[in-house]
Every structure is written in C-alpha cells, then in structure tokens.
Tab-separated table of C-alpha atoms in Angstrom:
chain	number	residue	atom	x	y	z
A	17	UNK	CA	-28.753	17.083	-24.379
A	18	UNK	CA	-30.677	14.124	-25.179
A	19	UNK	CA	-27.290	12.203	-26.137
A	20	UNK	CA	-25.551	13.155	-23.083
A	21	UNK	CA	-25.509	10.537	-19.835
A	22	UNK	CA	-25.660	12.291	-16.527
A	23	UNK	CA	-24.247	9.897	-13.656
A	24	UNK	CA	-22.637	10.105	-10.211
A	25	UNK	CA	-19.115	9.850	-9.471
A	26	UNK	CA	-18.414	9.146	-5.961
A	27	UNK	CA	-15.205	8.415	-4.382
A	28	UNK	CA	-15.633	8.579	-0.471
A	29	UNK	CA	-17.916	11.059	0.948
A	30	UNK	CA	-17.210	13.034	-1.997
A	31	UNK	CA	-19.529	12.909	-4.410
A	32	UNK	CA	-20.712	14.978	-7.862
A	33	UNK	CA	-22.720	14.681	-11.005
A	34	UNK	CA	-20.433	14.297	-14.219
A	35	UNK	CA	-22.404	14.418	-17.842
A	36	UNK	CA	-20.598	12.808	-21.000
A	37	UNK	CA	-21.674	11.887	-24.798
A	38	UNK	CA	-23.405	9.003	-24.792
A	39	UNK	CA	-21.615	8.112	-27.915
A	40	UNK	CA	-18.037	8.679	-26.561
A	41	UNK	CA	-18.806	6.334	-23.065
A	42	UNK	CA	-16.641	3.768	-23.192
A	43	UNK	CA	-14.688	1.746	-20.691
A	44	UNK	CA	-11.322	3.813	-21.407
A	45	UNK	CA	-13.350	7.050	-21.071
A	46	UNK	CA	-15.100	6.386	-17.773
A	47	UNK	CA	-11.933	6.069	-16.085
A	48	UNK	CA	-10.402	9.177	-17.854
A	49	UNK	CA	-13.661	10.736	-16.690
A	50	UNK	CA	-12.299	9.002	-12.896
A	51	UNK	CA	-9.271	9.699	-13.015
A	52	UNK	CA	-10.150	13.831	-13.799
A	53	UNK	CA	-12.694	13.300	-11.039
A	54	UNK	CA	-9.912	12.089	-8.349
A	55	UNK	CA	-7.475	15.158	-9.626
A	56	UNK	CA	-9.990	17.642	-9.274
A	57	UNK	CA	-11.239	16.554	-5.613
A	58	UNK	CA	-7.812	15.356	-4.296
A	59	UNK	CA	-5.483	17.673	-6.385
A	60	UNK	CA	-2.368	16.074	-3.556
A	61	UNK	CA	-3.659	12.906	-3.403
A	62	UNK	CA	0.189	11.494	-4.203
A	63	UNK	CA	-0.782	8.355	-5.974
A	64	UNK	CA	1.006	7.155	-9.261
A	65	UNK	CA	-0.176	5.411	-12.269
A	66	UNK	CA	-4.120	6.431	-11.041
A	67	UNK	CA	-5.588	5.594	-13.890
A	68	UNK	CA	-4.252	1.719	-13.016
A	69	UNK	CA	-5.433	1.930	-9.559
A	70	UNK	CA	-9.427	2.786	-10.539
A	71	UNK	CA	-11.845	0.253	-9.973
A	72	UNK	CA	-15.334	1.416	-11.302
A	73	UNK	CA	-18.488	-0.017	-8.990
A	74	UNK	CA	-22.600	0.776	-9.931
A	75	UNK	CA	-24.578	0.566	-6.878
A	76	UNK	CA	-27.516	-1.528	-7.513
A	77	UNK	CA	-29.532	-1.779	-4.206
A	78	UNK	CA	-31.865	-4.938	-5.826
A	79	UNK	CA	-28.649	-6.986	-5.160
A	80	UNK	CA	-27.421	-8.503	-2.179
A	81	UNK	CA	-24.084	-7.106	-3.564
A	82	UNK	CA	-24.707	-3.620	-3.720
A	83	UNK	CA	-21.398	-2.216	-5.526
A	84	UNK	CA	-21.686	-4.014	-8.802
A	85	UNK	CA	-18.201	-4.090	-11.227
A	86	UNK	CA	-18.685	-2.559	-14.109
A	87	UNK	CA	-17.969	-4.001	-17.389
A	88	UNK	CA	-19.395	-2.306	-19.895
A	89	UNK	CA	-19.915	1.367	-20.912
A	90	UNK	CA	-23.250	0.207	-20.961
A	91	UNK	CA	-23.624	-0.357	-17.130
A	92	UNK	CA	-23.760	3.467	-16.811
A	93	UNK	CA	-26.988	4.880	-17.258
A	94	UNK	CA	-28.962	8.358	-16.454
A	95	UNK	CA	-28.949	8.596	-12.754
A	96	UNK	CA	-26.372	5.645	-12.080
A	97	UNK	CA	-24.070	6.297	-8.897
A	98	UNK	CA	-20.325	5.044	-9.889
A	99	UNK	CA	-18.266	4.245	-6.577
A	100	UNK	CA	-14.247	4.749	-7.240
A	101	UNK	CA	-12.360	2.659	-5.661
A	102	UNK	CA	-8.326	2.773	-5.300
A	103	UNK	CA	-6.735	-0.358	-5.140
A	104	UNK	CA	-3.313	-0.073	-3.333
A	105	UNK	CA	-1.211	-1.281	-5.978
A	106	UNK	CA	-1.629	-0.748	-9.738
A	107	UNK	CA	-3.260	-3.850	-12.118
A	108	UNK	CA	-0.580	-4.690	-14.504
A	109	UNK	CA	-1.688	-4.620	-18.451
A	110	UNK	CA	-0.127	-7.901	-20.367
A	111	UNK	CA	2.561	-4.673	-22.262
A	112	UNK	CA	3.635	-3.622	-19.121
A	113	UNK	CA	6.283	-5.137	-16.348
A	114	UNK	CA	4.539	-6.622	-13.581
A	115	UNK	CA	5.179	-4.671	-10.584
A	116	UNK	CA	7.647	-6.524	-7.948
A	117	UNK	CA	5.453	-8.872	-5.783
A	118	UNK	CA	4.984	-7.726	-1.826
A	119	UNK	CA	7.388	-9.926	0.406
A	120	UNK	CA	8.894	-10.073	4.008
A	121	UNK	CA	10.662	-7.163	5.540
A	122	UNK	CA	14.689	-7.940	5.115
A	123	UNK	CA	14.764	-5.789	8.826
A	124	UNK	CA	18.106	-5.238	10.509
A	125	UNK	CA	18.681	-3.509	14.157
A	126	UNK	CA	18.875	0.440	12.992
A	127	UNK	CA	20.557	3.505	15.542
A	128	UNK	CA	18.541	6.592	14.240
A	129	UNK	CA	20.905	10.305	14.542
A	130	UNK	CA	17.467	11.757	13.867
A	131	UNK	CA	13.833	11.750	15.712
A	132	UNK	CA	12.339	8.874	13.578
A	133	UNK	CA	8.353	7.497	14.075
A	134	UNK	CA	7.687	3.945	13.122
A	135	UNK	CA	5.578	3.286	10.450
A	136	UNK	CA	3.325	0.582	11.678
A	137	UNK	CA	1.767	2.185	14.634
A	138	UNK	CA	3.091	5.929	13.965
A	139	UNK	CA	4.821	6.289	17.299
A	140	UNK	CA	8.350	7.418	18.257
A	141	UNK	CA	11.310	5.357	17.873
A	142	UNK	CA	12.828	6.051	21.478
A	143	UNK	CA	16.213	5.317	22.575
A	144	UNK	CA	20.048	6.293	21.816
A	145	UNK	CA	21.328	3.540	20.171
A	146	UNK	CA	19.259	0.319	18.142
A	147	UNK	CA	16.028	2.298	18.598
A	148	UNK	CA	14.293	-0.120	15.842
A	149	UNK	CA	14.229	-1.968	12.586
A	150	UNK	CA	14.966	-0.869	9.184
A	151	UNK	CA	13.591	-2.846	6.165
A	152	UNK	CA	16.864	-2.569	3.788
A	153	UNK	CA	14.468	-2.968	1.098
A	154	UNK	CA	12.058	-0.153	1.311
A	155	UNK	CA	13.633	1.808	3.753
A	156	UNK	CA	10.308	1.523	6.097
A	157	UNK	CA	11.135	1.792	10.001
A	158	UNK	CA	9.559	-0.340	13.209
A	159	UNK	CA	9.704	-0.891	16.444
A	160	UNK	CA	11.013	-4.121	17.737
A	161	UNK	CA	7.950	-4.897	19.107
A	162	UNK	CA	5.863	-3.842	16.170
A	163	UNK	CA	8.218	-5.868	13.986
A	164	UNK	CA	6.167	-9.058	14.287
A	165	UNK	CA	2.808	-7.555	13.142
A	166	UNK	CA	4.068	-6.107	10.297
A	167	UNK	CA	2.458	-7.499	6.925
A	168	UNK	CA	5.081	-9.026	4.216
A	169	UNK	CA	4.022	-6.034	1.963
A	170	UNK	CA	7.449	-4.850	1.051
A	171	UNK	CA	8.019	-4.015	-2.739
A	172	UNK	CA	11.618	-3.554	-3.215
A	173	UNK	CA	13.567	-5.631	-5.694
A	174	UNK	CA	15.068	-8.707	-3.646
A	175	UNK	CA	17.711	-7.410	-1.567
A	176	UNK	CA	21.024	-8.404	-1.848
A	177	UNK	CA	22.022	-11.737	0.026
A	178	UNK	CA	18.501	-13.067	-0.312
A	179	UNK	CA	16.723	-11.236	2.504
A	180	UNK	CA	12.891	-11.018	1.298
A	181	UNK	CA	12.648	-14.900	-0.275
A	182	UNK	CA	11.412	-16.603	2.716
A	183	UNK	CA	7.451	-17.146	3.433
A	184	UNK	CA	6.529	-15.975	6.876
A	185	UNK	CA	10.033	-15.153	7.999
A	186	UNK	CA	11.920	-11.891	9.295
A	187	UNK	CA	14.997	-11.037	8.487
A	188	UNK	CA	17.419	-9.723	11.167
A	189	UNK	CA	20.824	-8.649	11.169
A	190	UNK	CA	22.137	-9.853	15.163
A	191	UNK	CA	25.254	-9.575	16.234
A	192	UNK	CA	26.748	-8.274	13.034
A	193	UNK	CA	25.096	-10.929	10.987
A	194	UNK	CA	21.859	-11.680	9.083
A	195	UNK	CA	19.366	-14.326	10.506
A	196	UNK	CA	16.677	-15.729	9.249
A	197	UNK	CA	14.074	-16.209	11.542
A	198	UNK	CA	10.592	-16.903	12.523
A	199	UNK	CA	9.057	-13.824	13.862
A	200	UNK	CA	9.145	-14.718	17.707
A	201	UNK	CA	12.217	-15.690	17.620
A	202	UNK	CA	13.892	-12.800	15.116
A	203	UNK	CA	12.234	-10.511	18.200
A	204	UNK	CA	13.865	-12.521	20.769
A	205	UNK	CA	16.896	-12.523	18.820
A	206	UNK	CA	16.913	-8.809	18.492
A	207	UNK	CA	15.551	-7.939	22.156
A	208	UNK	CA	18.986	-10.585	23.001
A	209	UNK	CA	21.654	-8.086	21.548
A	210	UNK	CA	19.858	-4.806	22.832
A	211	UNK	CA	20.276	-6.232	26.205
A	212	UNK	CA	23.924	-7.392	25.418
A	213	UNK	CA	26.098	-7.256	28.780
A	214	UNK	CA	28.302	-4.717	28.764
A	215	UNK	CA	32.177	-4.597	30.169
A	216	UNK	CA	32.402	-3.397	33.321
A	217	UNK	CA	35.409	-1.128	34.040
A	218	UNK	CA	37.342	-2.034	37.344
C-alpha cells in the first residue's frame, strides 16, 4: 500500500477518506474519483454534466486563503482534505458549444388554471386572473413584486422578438403588447393593467 495516496474528499458536511494509485492520480482521475464521490453521497442530486461542474480545492491552513485550487495531481498528498465545490453552471471545454449566456427575464403578465409558487421567494402565486410573471424563456414564474429582484440568470436561447437582449431591462407584455422596460417602471406598468377599470353595467 505504499503506492497508494489516502486523502479526504469533502463536499459539504459530508466528508470520507478515498485511497487511489499513486501512479494513476492525475487531474482527469481526481475528478472521476469526485464525481463517484458526489454519486455515491447524493445518489438524486439532479445535476447534469457533474463532472464539468467540479471544482477541486486543498485546504492549506498556512495560507490566508485556506481552499487552495488545485492544479496538479501532485497537490494531493497523504492526509490532504479536497473540498468539492459545484459551480452552478458547467465550464465549457474549447470542443464543446458554449452554453447560452444568463440574460434578463423576457416576463409577460401570466393567469395560472393551477396552484403555482413563485420561484424567487417560494411563495404562492395568489389571485384568479394575472396572478404573476412568466419568463417565456425558461418557463420560471414570479410575483409582480418579486419581478424586480430577480437576477438576469435566464438561459434560454433568445426568445423570439428579441426579449432577453437588453442589459438591466424587463420585459413585459402590457396591454397585449411587449415593453421594454426598466424594472420600476415594467412593475408599474404591470401593477397599471392589473388594476385596469372595469365597465360598469347600468
């Protein structure tokens, strides 16, 4: 066992010795070694392309920066603790398509036929009619009031008619039509039509 490396993996508060060949540890093979790791401790953990998500850390507690990155096979000695880290989108390999860059919400006034929870602060749409938002993008539902917190993070394709391509901006379909807006005023905009007078019958 003299050739063999015993280290750490730890990925949360989850955390458990893994031995390998010294000979085989390699950059490729730590993260196989990671990527096992994650499946066996979070068999439903629901994330594609994993082994594209790993980041690989050493904890060196001589260094102001504690979580070091590790570079080389060589980082990982005998009694080493590796921290995995997820990253919330995969890193793209120069072979591979880039994945679609995060950008505004393309959000239109929504009437749900179904109980529907928003998912920016996890809460109830309420209502009967125009109870929210819907990104036509990514499908993702918010409140109107949660509407102008929401990060640009969504990673559909562009939308049709240009929705996402605006820095900063909502997207809101009023009155029938899409506007462009700043996000106080695509709120207003929206709050504006769900408070739309209504004919009175005489």
């Amino acid at each position: 066992m003299e050739d063999d490396v015993v280290f750490l993996f730890q990925l949360g508060v989850v955390r458990d010795a893994v031995t390998a060949p010294a000979h085989l540890l390699t950059l490729a093979h730590l993260k196989e070694l990671a990527v096992k790791f994650v499946h066996e401790k979070i068999p439903d953990n629901g994330l594609n392309r994993l082994s594209d998500r790993i980041l690989l850390f050493r904890h060196d507690y001589c260094s102001p920066n504690v979580l070091q990155l590790i570079n080389s096979a060589s980082d990982v000695t005998d009694e080493t603790l590796v921290e995995i880290v997820l990253t919330a989108s995969p890193f793209v390999c120069d072979d591979e398509q880039p994945a679609p860059a995060p950008r505004p919400h393309a959000l239109s006034v929504h009437s749900y036929k179904a109980p529907t929870f928003c998912d920016f602060c996890g809460e109830m749409l309420f209502g009967l009619v125009r109870q929210g938002l819907k990104c036509e993008g990514c499908g993702l539902n918010y409140h109107k009031r949660c509407a102008v917190k929401v990060p640009s993070n969504c990673t559909s394709p562009v939308v049709a008619g240009g929705g996402g391509g605006r820095g900063g901006e909502l997207a809101a379909r009023v009155g029938g039509r899409r506007v462009h807006a700043q996000p106080r005023l695509a709120r207003r905009l929206a709050g504006k039509e769900a408070r739309a007078p209504r004919h009175r019958q005489q």
